[in-house]
mmCIF file of C-alpha atoms in Angstrom:
data_model
loop_
_atom_site.group_PDB
_atom_site.id
_atom_site.type_symbol
_atom_site.label_atom_id
_atom_site.label_comp_id
_atom_site.label_asym_id
_atom_site.label_seq_id
_atom_site.Cartn_x
_atom_site.Cartn_y
_atom_site.Cartn_z
ATOM 1 C CA MET A 1 31.899 -58.571 56.591
ATOM 2 C CA THR A 2 34.447 -60.601 54.612
ATOM 3 C CA ALA A 3 38.061 -60.064 55.674
ATOM 4 C CA PRO A 4 40.193 -58.396 52.984
ATOM 5 C CA ILE A 5 42.578 -60.610 51.030
ATOM 6 C CA SER A 6 45.750 -59.296 49.400
ATOM 7 C CA LEU A 7 47.629 -61.322 46.779
ATOM 8 C CA ARG A 8 51.026 -60.618 45.209
ATOM 9 C CA GLY A 9 51.955 -61.651 41.677
ATOM 10 C CA MET A 10 55.159 -61.545 39.619
ATOM 11 C CA THR A 11 55.322 -61.222 35.847
ATOM 12 C CA TRP A 12 57.783 -59.733 33.333
ATOM 13 C CA ASN A 13 58.270 -56.073 32.464
ATOM 14 C CA HIS A 14 56.748 -55.624 29.038
ATOM 15 C CA PRO A 15 53.190 -54.439 28.360
ATOM 16 C CA ARG A 16 52.406 -57.923 27.041
ATOM 17 C CA GLY A 17 53.474 -59.388 30.371
ATOM 18 C CA TYR A 18 52.181 -56.777 32.789
ATOM 19 C CA ALA A 19 49.220 -54.866 31.313
ATOM 20 C CA PRO A 20 46.790 -57.808 30.996
ATOM 21 C CA MET A 21 47.616 -58.952 34.517
ATOM 22 C CA ALA A 22 46.946 -55.477 35.901
ATOM 23 C CA ALA A 23 43.702 -55.208 33.925
ATOM 24 C CA THR A 24 42.404 -58.628 34.951
ATOM 25 C CA ALA A 25 43.386 -57.977 38.572
ATOM 26 C CA ALA A 26 41.405 -54.741 38.542
ATOM 27 C CA ARG A 27 38.356 -56.436 37.044
ATOM 28 C CA PHE A 28 38.620 -59.378 39.432
ATOM 29 C CA HIS A 29 38.683 -56.909 42.328
ATOM 30 C CA GLU A 30 35.523 -55.269 40.985
ATOM 31 C CA LEU A 31 33.826 -58.658 40.980
ATOM 32 C CA HIS A 32 35.325 -59.668 44.350
ATOM 33 C CA PRO A 33 35.932 -56.444 46.315
ATOM 34 C CA GLU A 34 37.496 -58.302 49.225
ATOM 35 C CA ILE A 35 40.395 -59.495 46.994
ATOM 36 C CA THR A 36 43.169 -57.153 45.878
ATOM 37 C CA ILE A 37 45.948 -58.370 43.600
ATOM 38 C CA HIS A 38 49.250 -56.464 43.286
ATOM 39 C CA TRP A 39 51.329 -57.371 40.236
ATOM 40 C CA GLU A 40 55.074 -56.690 40.166
ATOM 41 C CA GLN A 41 57.511 -56.999 37.262
ATOM 42 C CA ARG A 42 60.954 -58.472 36.533
ATOM 43 C CA SER A 43 63.117 -58.218 33.444
ATOM 44 C CA LEU A 44 62.762 -60.642 30.552
ATOM 45 C CA LYS A 45 66.213 -62.029 31.407
ATOM 46 C CA ALA A 46 65.130 -62.646 34.997
ATOM 47 C CA PHE A 47 61.892 -64.174 33.722
ATOM 48 C CA GLU A 48 63.982 -66.691 31.782
ATOM 49 C CA ASP A 49 66.658 -67.326 34.422
ATOM 50 C CA PHE A 50 65.582 -66.521 38.005
ATOM 51 C CA PRO A 51 64.638 -69.615 40.068
ATOM 52 C CA VAL A 52 60.864 -69.720 40.338
ATOM 53 C CA GLU A 53 61.038 -71.702 43.577
ATOM 54 C CA LYS A 54 62.557 -68.601 45.212
ATOM 55 C CA LEU A 55 59.773 -66.390 43.873
ATOM 56 C CA ALA A 56 57.190 -68.813 45.275
ATOM 57 C CA THR A 57 58.196 -67.945 48.823
ATOM 58 C CA ASP A 58 57.273 -64.280 48.265
ATOM 59 C CA TYR A 59 54.444 -64.323 45.718
ATOM 60 C CA ASP A 60 51.055 -66.008 45.519
ATOM 61 C CA LEU A 61 50.902 -65.944 41.712
ATOM 62 C CA ILE A 62 53.829 -66.436 39.331
ATOM 63 C CA VAL A 63 54.071 -66.073 35.578
ATOM 64 C CA LEU A 64 56.709 -68.560 34.426
ATOM 65 C CA ASP A 65 58.372 -70.339 31.504
ATOM 66 C CA HIS A 66 57.407 -73.988 30.960
ATOM 67 C CA PRO A 67 60.910 -75.600 31.070
ATOM 68 C CA CYS A 68 61.208 -74.703 34.758
ATOM 69 C CA ILE A 69 58.226 -76.888 35.700
ATOM 70 C CA PRO A 70 60.179 -80.101 36.542
ATOM 71 C CA ARG A 71 62.550 -78.301 38.896
ATOM 72 C CA VAL A 72 59.865 -76.189 40.576
ATOM 73 C CA SER A 73 57.420 -79.060 40.979
ATOM 74 C CA ALA A 74 60.175 -81.270 42.394
ATOM 75 C CA ARG A 75 60.677 -78.688 45.115
ATOM 76 C CA ASN A 76 56.922 -78.558 45.844
ATOM 77 C CA ALA A 77 56.964 -74.812 45.228
ATOM 78 C CA ILE A 78 53.777 -74.555 43.145
ATOM 79 C CA LEU A 79 50.389 -76.239 43.344
ATOM 80 C CA PRO A 80 49.311 -79.117 41.090
ATOM 81 C CA LEU A 81 46.307 -77.375 39.605
ATOM 82 C CA ASP A 82 44.503 -80.594 38.711
ATOM 83 C CA ALA A 83 44.097 -81.183 42.440
ATOM 84 C CA HIS A 84 42.319 -77.832 42.842
ATOM 85 C CA LEU A 85 40.586 -76.890 39.576
ATOM 86 C CA SER A 86 37.754 -78.808 37.950
ATOM 87 C CA ALA A 87 38.315 -81.448 35.302
ATOM 88 C CA ALA A 88 35.844 -79.596 33.077
ATOM 89 C CA PHE A 89 37.861 -76.370 33.239
ATOM 90 C CA LEU A 90 41.171 -78.120 32.556
ATOM 91 C CA GLY A 91 39.536 -80.096 29.768
ATOM 92 C CA ASP A 92 38.499 -76.832 28.120
ATOM 93 C CA GLN A 93 42.051 -75.544 28.446
ATOM 94 C CA ALA A 94 43.428 -78.672 26.773
ATOM 95 C CA ALA A 95 40.823 -78.584 24.006
ATOM 96 C CA HIS A 96 41.640 -74.945 23.205
ATOM 97 C CA THR A 97 45.414 -75.028 23.494
ATOM 98 C CA VAL A 98 47.592 -73.051 21.101
ATOM 99 C CA GLY A 99 50.084 -75.617 19.862
ATOM 100 C CA GLY A 100 51.724 -77.446 22.742
ATOM 101 C CA SER A 101 51.184 -74.603 25.213
ATOM 102 C CA HIS A 102 48.803 -76.344 27.627
ATOM 103 C CA ALA A 103 50.655 -79.664 27.570
ATOM 104 C CA SER A 104 53.990 -77.928 28.186
ATOM 105 C CA TYR A 105 52.873 -77.260 31.776
ATOM 106 C CA HIS A 106 51.782 -80.868 32.322
ATOM 107 C CA TYR A 107 54.448 -83.000 33.967
ATOM 108 C CA ARG A 108 54.382 -86.380 35.682
ATOM 109 C CA GLY A 109 50.615 -86.582 35.744
ATOM 110 C CA HIS A 110 49.887 -83.063 36.980
ATOM 111 C CA GLN A 111 49.047 -79.662 35.499
ATOM 112 C CA TRP A 112 51.351 -77.124 37.128
ATOM 113 C CA ALA A 113 50.362 -73.904 35.349
ATOM 114 C CA LEU A 114 47.744 -72.477 33.003
ATOM 115 C CA ALA A 115 48.859 -71.356 29.543
ATOM 116 C CA ILE A 116 47.765 -67.723 29.638
ATOM 117 C CA ASP A 117 50.268 -66.572 26.968
ATOM 118 C CA ALA A 118 51.531 -68.229 23.772
ATOM 119 C CA ALA A 119 54.484 -67.339 21.559
ATOM 120 C CA THR A 120 57.050 -68.761 19.185
ATOM 121 C CA PRO A 121 59.531 -67.179 16.750
ATOM 122 C CA VAL A 122 57.712 -65.793 13.719
ATOM 123 C CA ALA A 123 58.546 -63.260 11.003
ATOM 124 C CA PHE A 124 57.761 -59.548 11.165
ATOM 125 C CA TRP A 125 58.383 -56.621 8.859
ATOM 126 C CA ARG A 126 57.831 -52.964 8.053
ATOM 127 C CA ALA A 127 55.553 -52.868 5.030
ATOM 128 C CA ASP A 128 56.543 -49.274 4.210
ATOM 129 C CA LEU A 129 60.254 -50.076 4.102
ATOM 130 C CA LEU A 130 59.789 -53.214 2.016
ATOM 131 C CA ALA A 131 57.656 -51.209 -0.405
ATOM 132 C CA ARG A 132 60.399 -48.599 -0.653
ATOM 133 C CA LEU A 133 62.849 -51.396 -1.485
ATOM 134 C CA GLY A 134 60.464 -52.797 -4.066
ATOM 135 C CA VAL A 135 60.318 -56.266 -2.495
ATOM 136 C CA ALA A 136 57.725 -58.463 -0.815
ATOM 137 C CA PRO A 137 58.326 -60.250 2.495
ATOM 138 C CA PRO A 138 60.752 -63.105 1.734
ATOM 139 C CA ARG A 139 58.989 -66.410 1.223
ATOM 140 C CA THR A 140 62.102 -68.589 0.887
ATOM 141 C CA TRP A 141 65.446 -68.772 2.624
ATOM 142 C CA ASP A 142 67.259 -67.684 -0.535
ATOM 143 C CA GLU A 143 65.070 -64.585 -0.769
ATOM 144 C CA LEU A 144 65.828 -63.854 2.882
ATOM 145 C CA LEU A 145 69.588 -64.111 2.389
ATOM 146 C CA ALA A 146 69.388 -61.848 -0.644
ATOM 147 C CA LEU A 147 67.634 -59.192 1.453
ATOM 148 C CA ALA A 148 70.099 -59.698 4.311
ATOM 149 C CA ARG A 149 73.051 -59.145 1.965
ATOM 150 C CA ARG A 150 71.550 -55.748 1.158
ATOM 151 C CA GLY A 151 71.610 -54.897 4.889
ATOM 152 C CA HIS A 152 67.874 -54.886 5.547
ATOM 153 C CA VAL A 153 67.409 -57.875 7.883
ATOM 154 C CA GLU A 154 67.326 -57.908 11.694
ATOM 155 C CA VAL A 155 67.629 -61.052 13.840
ATOM 156 C CA PRO A 156 67.792 -60.857 17.658
ATOM 157 C CA ALA A 157 70.925 -62.803 18.568
ATOM 158 C CA ALA A 158 71.235 -62.603 22.347
ATOM 159 C CA PRO A 159 72.478 -65.972 23.652
ATOM 160 C CA ILE A 160 69.091 -67.486 24.541
ATOM 161 C CA ASN A 161 67.693 -66.614 21.114
ATOM 162 C CA CYS A 162 70.677 -68.211 19.389
ATOM 163 C CA LEU A 163 69.966 -71.455 21.253
ATOM 164 C CA MET A 164 66.246 -71.402 20.431
ATOM 165 C CA ASN A 165 67.047 -70.868 16.751
ATOM 166 C CA PHE A 166 69.703 -73.582 16.892
ATOM 167 C CA TYR A 167 66.930 -76.030 17.833
ATOM 168 C CA THR A 168 64.915 -74.797 14.853
ATOM 169 C CA PHE A 169 67.738 -75.506 12.413
ATOM 170 C CA CYS A 170 68.448 -78.899 13.949
ATOM 171 C CA LEU A 171 64.825 -79.712 13.167
ATOM 172 C CA ALA A 172 65.264 -78.340 9.652
ATOM 173 C CA ALA A 173 68.250 -80.675 9.246
ATOM 174 C CA GLY A 174 66.011 -83.612 10.124
ATOM 175 C CA ALA A 175 67.000 -84.077 13.768
ATOM 176 C CA GLU A 176 64.618 -83.741 16.729
ATOM 177 C CA PRO A 177 66.680 -82.157 19.527
ATOM 178 C CA PHE A 178 67.101 -84.279 22.672
ATOM 179 C CA ALA A 179 65.820 -87.471 21.052
ATOM 180 C CA SER A 180 68.942 -89.169 22.448
ATOM 181 C CA THR A 181 70.265 -89.144 26.004
ATOM 182 C CA GLN A 182 73.830 -88.794 24.696
ATOM 183 C CA VAL A 183 73.743 -85.870 22.259
ATOM 184 C CA VAL A 184 71.512 -82.852 21.715
ATOM 185 C CA ALA A 185 71.394 -83.762 18.017
ATOM 186 C CA PRO A 186 73.496 -85.927 15.677
ATOM 187 C CA LYS A 187 76.704 -84.063 14.972
ATOM 188 C CA ASP A 188 76.142 -83.592 11.254
ATOM 189 C CA ALA A 189 72.728 -82.035 11.899
ATOM 190 C CA ALA A 190 74.069 -79.877 14.739
ATOM 191 C CA LEU A 191 76.926 -78.580 12.592
ATOM 192 C CA ALA A 192 74.552 -77.886 9.714
ATOM 193 C CA ALA A 193 72.300 -75.960 12.092
ATOM 194 C CA LEU A 194 75.170 -73.828 13.346
ATOM 195 C CA GLU A 195 76.342 -73.081 9.833
ATOM 196 C CA ARG A 196 72.869 -72.134 8.599
ATOM 197 C CA LEU A 197 72.389 -69.770 11.519
ATOM 198 C CA ARG A 198 75.942 -68.393 11.327
ATOM 199 C CA GLU A 199 75.485 -67.517 7.667
ATOM 200 C CA LEU A 200 72.397 -65.457 8.459
ATOM 201 C CA LEU A 201 73.719 -63.715 11.567
ATOM 202 C CA ALA A 202 76.985 -62.788 9.859
ATOM 203 C CA LEU A 203 74.956 -60.558 7.531
ATOM 204 C CA GLY A 204 73.430 -58.571 10.388
ATOM 205 C CA ASP A 205 74.525 -55.719 12.622
ATOM 206 C CA ALA A 206 77.122 -56.339 15.330
ATOM 207 C CA GLU A 207 74.732 -54.875 17.898
ATOM 208 C CA ALA A 208 72.212 -57.628 17.171
ATOM 209 C CA TRP A 209 74.322 -60.089 19.186
ATOM 210 C CA ASN A 210 73.018 -58.350 22.308
ATOM 211 C CA ARG A 211 69.416 -57.821 21.257
ATOM 212 C CA ASN A 212 66.444 -59.840 22.484
ATOM 213 C CA PRO A 213 63.131 -60.005 20.572
ATOM 214 C CA ILE A 214 61.674 -56.986 22.374
ATOM 215 C CA ALA A 215 64.687 -54.876 21.392
ATOM 216 C CA SER A 216 64.384 -56.050 17.778
ATOM 217 C CA HIS A 217 60.684 -55.199 17.617
ATOM 218 C CA GLU A 218 61.368 -51.785 19.131
ATOM 219 C CA LEU A 219 64.207 -51.089 16.721
ATOM 220 C CA VAL A 220 62.402 -52.073 13.535
ATOM 221 C CA ALA A 221 59.222 -50.243 14.581
ATOM 222 C CA SER A 222 61.031 -47.050 15.601
ATOM 223 C CA ALA A 223 60.762 -43.743 13.761
ATOM 224 C CA GLU A 224 64.560 -43.585 13.488
ATOM 225 C CA ASN A 225 64.836 -46.880 11.608
ATOM 226 C CA THR A 226 64.875 -46.459 7.852
ATOM 227 C CA ARG A 227 66.937 -49.531 6.939
ATOM 228 C CA LEU A 228 65.965 -52.690 8.821
ATOM 229 C CA ALA A 229 62.811 -53.863 7.097
ATOM 230 C CA TYR A 230 62.419 -57.537 7.960
ATOM 231 C CA CYS A 231 63.030 -60.073 10.735
ATOM 232 C CA PRO A 232 62.635 -63.780 9.914
ATOM 233 C CA LEU A 233 62.821 -65.236 13.428
ATOM 234 C CA ALA A 234 61.838 -63.567 16.680
ATOM 235 C CA TYR A 235 59.372 -64.444 19.423
ATOM 236 C CA GLY A 236 56.353 -62.503 18.257
ATOM 237 C CA TYR A 237 54.821 -59.633 20.223
ATOM 238 C CA SER A 238 51.342 -58.812 18.976
ATOM 239 C CA ASN A 239 51.535 -55.397 20.671
ATOM 240 C CA TYR A 240 53.608 -54.134 17.730
ATOM 241 C CA ALA A 241 50.881 -55.206 15.297
ATOM 242 C CA ARG A 242 48.442 -52.801 16.980
ATOM 243 C CA ALA A 243 47.953 -49.245 15.792
ATOM 244 C CA GLY A 244 49.582 -46.631 18.000
ATOM 245 C CA PHE A 245 51.769 -48.933 20.099
ATOM 246 C CA ALA A 246 54.989 -47.897 18.340
ATOM 247 C CA ALA A 247 55.935 -45.287 15.765
ATOM 248 C CA HIS A 248 55.355 -47.798 12.970
ATOM 249 C CA ARG A 249 53.005 -50.744 12.962
ATOM 250 C CA LEU A 250 54.601 -54.105 12.177
ATOM 251 C CA ALA A 251 53.131 -56.896 10.077
ATOM 252 C CA PHE A 252 53.605 -60.550 11.049
ATOM 253 C CA GLY A 253 53.540 -63.921 9.374
ATOM 254 C CA GLU A 254 55.303 -67.225 8.850
ATOM 255 C CA PRO A 255 59.101 -67.417 8.623
ATOM 256 C CA PRO A 256 60.547 -68.111 5.166
ATOM 257 C CA THR A 257 60.563 -71.735 4.062
ATOM 258 C CA LEU A 258 63.839 -73.632 4.002
ATOM 259 C CA ASP A 259 64.399 -76.172 1.228
ATOM 260 C CA GLY A 260 60.703 -75.901 0.455
ATOM 261 C CA ALA A 261 59.544 -76.772 3.977
ATOM 262 C CA PRO A 262 58.108 -74.561 6.741
ATOM 263 C CA LEU A 263 60.330 -74.041 9.762
ATOM 264 C CA ARG A 264 59.438 -75.419 13.178
ATOM 265 C CA THR A 265 60.390 -72.776 15.706
ATOM 266 C CA THR A 266 60.747 -73.231 19.475
ATOM 267 C CA LEU A 267 57.667 -72.689 21.648
ATOM 268 C CA GLY A 268 57.809 -69.968 24.280
ATOM 269 C CA GLY A 269 54.920 -68.221 25.975
ATOM 270 C CA ALA A 270 54.103 -68.083 29.663
ATOM 271 C CA GLY A 271 52.037 -69.927 32.228
ATOM 272 C CA LEU A 272 50.344 -68.809 35.427
ATOM 273 C CA ALA A 273 51.158 -70.858 38.532
ATOM 274 C CA VAL A 274 49.969 -70.633 42.134
ATOM 275 C CA SER A 275 52.514 -70.771 44.923
ATOM 276 C CA ALA A 276 52.286 -73.749 47.245
ATOM 277 C CA PHE A 277 53.256 -71.362 50.053
ATOM 278 C CA SER A 278 50.343 -68.984 49.494
ATOM 279 C CA ARG A 279 48.176 -68.394 52.547
ATOM 280 C CA GLN A 280 45.303 -67.415 50.246
ATOM 281 C CA ARG A 281 45.182 -70.405 47.922
ATOM 282 C CA ALA A 282 41.459 -70.276 47.217
ATOM 283 C CA ALA A 283 41.593 -66.642 46.093
ATOM 284 C CA ALA A 284 44.732 -67.195 44.016
ATOM 285 C CA LEU A 285 43.218 -70.241 42.321
ATOM 286 C CA ALA A 286 39.989 -68.394 41.581
ATOM 287 C CA TYR A 287 41.903 -65.543 39.963
ATOM 288 C CA ALA A 288 44.070 -67.956 37.928
ATOM 289 C CA GLU A 289 40.956 -69.662 36.572
ATOM 290 C CA PHE A 290 39.426 -66.270 35.780
ATOM 291 C CA VAL A 291 42.477 -65.097 33.806
ATOM 292 C CA ALA A 292 42.849 -68.344 31.831
ATOM 293 C CA SER A 293 39.148 -68.706 30.988
ATOM 294 C CA GLY A 294 38.219 -68.497 27.342
ATOM 295 C CA ALA A 295 35.869 -65.570 27.937
ATOM 296 C CA ILE A 296 38.537 -63.377 29.575
ATOM 297 C CA GLN A 297 41.373 -64.498 27.305
ATOM 298 C CA ARG A 298 39.334 -63.660 24.206
ATOM 299 C CA THR A 299 38.274 -60.238 25.466
ATOM 300 C CA LEU A 300 39.799 -58.325 28.384
ATOM 301 C CA TYR A 301 43.148 -60.134 28.381
ATOM 302 C CA THR A 302 43.818 -59.595 24.669
ATOM 303 C CA GLN A 303 42.281 -56.124 24.580
ATOM 304 C CA SER A 304 44.661 -55.094 27.379
ATOM 305 C CA GLY A 305 47.726 -55.948 25.314
ATOM 306 C CA GLY A 306 48.033 -59.612 26.222
ATOM 307 C CA GLN A 307 49.024 -62.395 23.866
ATOM 308 C CA PRO A 308 46.582 -65.091 24.953
ATOM 309 C CA GLY A 309 47.076 -68.795 25.426
ATOM 310 C CA HIS A 310 43.463 -69.775 24.707
ATOM 311 C CA ARG A 311 42.702 -70.727 21.111
ATOM 312 C CA LEU A 312 39.366 -68.904 20.982
ATOM 313 C CA ALA A 313 41.257 -65.639 21.379
ATOM 314 C CA TRP A 314 43.508 -66.432 18.401
ATOM 315 C CA LEU A 315 40.520 -67.223 16.212
ATOM 316 C CA ASP A 316 38.503 -64.188 17.291
ATOM 317 C CA ALA A 317 37.671 -61.835 14.414
ATOM 318 C CA ALA A 318 37.861 -58.671 16.530
ATOM 319 C CA ASN A 319 41.304 -59.571 17.877
ATOM 320 C CA ASN A 320 42.555 -60.178 14.357
ATOM 321 C CA ARG A 321 41.125 -56.898 13.069
ATOM 322 C CA GLU A 322 42.885 -55.087 15.911
ATOM 323 C CA THR A 323 46.252 -56.689 15.083
ATOM 324 C CA GLY A 324 46.313 -56.888 11.304
ATOM 325 C CA ASP A 325 45.552 -60.630 11.506
ATOM 326 C CA TYR A 326 48.568 -61.271 13.744
ATOM 327 C CA PHE A 327 46.863 -64.214 15.430
ATOM 328 C CA ALA A 328 45.452 -65.892 12.318
ATOM 329 C CA ARG A 329 48.661 -65.449 10.327
ATOM 330 C CA THR A 330 51.005 -66.814 12.985
ATOM 331 C CA LEU A 331 48.820 -69.539 14.536
ATOM 332 C CA PRO A 332 50.128 -72.246 12.147
ATOM 333 C CA VAL A 333 53.668 -71.542 13.359
ATOM 334 C CA LEU A 334 52.614 -72.053 16.973
ATOM 335 C CA ASP A 335 50.710 -75.216 16.158
ATOM 336 C CA ARG A 336 53.817 -76.915 14.778
ATOM 337 C CA ALA A 337 56.296 -75.402 17.266
ATOM 338 C CA PHE A 338 58.909 -77.553 18.982
ATOM 339 C CA VAL A 339 58.458 -77.970 22.743
ATOM 340 C CA ARG A 340 61.671 -77.920 24.739
ATOM 341 C CA PRO A 341 62.466 -80.969 26.892
ATOM 342 C CA ARG A 342 61.429 -81.148 30.517
ATOM 343 C CA PHE A 343 63.852 -82.567 33.049
ATOM 344 C CA PRO A 344 65.021 -80.965 36.304
ATOM 345 C CA GLY A 345 68.449 -80.039 34.928
ATOM 346 C CA TYR A 346 67.214 -78.394 31.747
ATOM 347 C CA MET A 347 67.263 -74.811 33.009
ATOM 348 C CA ARG A 348 70.949 -75.112 33.855
ATOM 349 C CA PHE A 349 71.547 -76.626 30.426
ATOM 350 C CA GLN A 350 69.679 -73.796 28.704
ATOM 351 C CA GLU A 351 71.613 -71.075 30.492
ATOM 352 C CA GLU A 352 75.042 -72.561 29.780
ATOM 353 C CA ALA A 353 74.218 -73.899 26.307
ATOM 354 C CA SER A 354 73.024 -70.459 25.212
ATOM 355 C CA LEU A 355 76.501 -69.086 25.832
ATOM 356 C CA LEU A 356 78.193 -72.009 24.064
ATOM 357 C CA VAL A 357 76.090 -71.590 20.924
ATOM 358 C CA HIS A 358 76.493 -67.807 21.031
ATOM 359 C CA GLU A 359 80.291 -68.152 21.180
ATOM 360 C CA ALA A 360 80.334 -70.638 18.316
ATOM 361 C CA LEU A 361 78.193 -68.435 16.100
ATOM 362 C CA ARG A 362 80.440 -65.451 16.773
ATOM 363 C CA GLY A 363 83.535 -67.459 15.864
ATOM 364 C CA ALA A 364 85.003 -67.596 19.381
ATOM 365 C CA THR A 365 84.763 -71.402 19.453
ATOM 366 C CA ALA A 366 85.236 -73.871 16.604
ATOM 367 C CA PRO A 367 81.854 -75.393 15.652
ATOM 368 C CA ALA A 368 82.881 -79.030 16.219
ATOM 369 C CA ALA A 369 84.391 -78.205 19.615
ATOM 370 C CA ALA A 370 81.274 -76.239 20.575
ATOM 371 C CA ILE A 371 79.018 -79.180 19.722
ATOM 372 C CA ASP A 372 81.213 -81.540 21.760
ATOM 373 C CA ARG A 373 80.960 -79.190 24.750
ATOM 374 C CA LEU A 374 77.217 -78.848 24.233
ATOM 375 C CA ASP A 375 76.736 -82.624 24.267
ATOM 376 C CA ALA A 376 78.951 -83.027 27.334
ATOM 377 C CA LEU A 377 76.914 -80.358 29.130
ATOM 378 C CA TYR A 378 73.697 -82.153 28.180
ATOM 379 C CA ARG A 379 74.905 -85.484 29.557
ATOM 380 C CA ASP A 380 76.091 -83.806 32.748
ATOM 381 C CA THR A 381 72.788 -82.027 33.352
ATOM 382 C CA LEU A 382 70.895 -85.267 32.740
ATOM 383 C CA ALA A 383 73.077 -87.040 35.278
ATOM 384 C CA THR A 384 72.673 -84.242 37.789
ATOM 385 C CA ALA A 385 68.906 -84.290 37.296
ATOM 386 C CA THR A 386 68.687 -87.887 38.507
ATOM 387 C CA ALA A 387 69.762 -86.684 41.944
ATOM 388 C CA ILE A 388 66.818 -84.274 42.197
ATOM 389 C CA PRO A 389 63.600 -85.846 43.540
ATOM 390 C CA ALA A 390 60.607 -85.426 41.277
#
């Protein structure tokens, strides 16, 4: 008789983060009765900020954000999956990536996680409220601002979201963030990005400064909301495109164009890593491969409320019927999304830079001074990163 194996996993506390992991764990147990997988949850804020290397000492499986990979791999906290999974399987993952999702977990010659979830800021709206207003979803930035001036636009503006959107508007100003080792972006582009974002956020509710994308989806989809009809930029959650998930079903699509060009938003999503400290590596690796496989991603994972990382799931007709074409309509945004830089000090930069940008957008710091502080922080985190072995 095979000895029982118990694995622990950590993900984040939204149905998109937890439900597909619970469903795949249950099915994996049915196929392998000796293996039981217990998934636990942490807040979205903790998902973004809590050191993964600390989680790796307590959990066999970890759902994580790709910018943490350099730091975690430098501390030998997670397994290089290319040393344990077949080249054929990883080749399939690379061939069916959604945008830069798969490559975002590849660092210094190794694949550190599997892209089981893909996301980037997209637009969403309440079709019934827009119809009541007699307008279509804004297609251009000018149309968006006109709707915002009427008080019908929501944008999640918690600090981390302000930073992610700042990158987007740097790109729109013609500057690739982090192309230099001295500044995040040329100062004229950085100031233009702040001003573009400030103009939009100034037209929104004061409470939006504390809202993350989940809160914005919940608010717009709620039965109580009769005013906020449209959001141009928020990490998309396909759950809200499904009938019955919230009081009102949301529609999704591309953000408005700016100066005639589509916006490049900042890639998010989540990867599945295996702890280097796990005493049940073989079982954890087998489950990770099961979850990330095209067959499971396209079916059980998505059907359970997941937002898959495998391209076949995004192209699947049944998944698109279930979500009002969420996947087909937003896939182009993911395919052109900007991938954040990867160096061991980036997570510190992201945490502190989010607050700097948030303060500047709220008027607490002069824009030029905020950009100077942002660039100084960037140089300092780069210098600190050189002291971390990788």
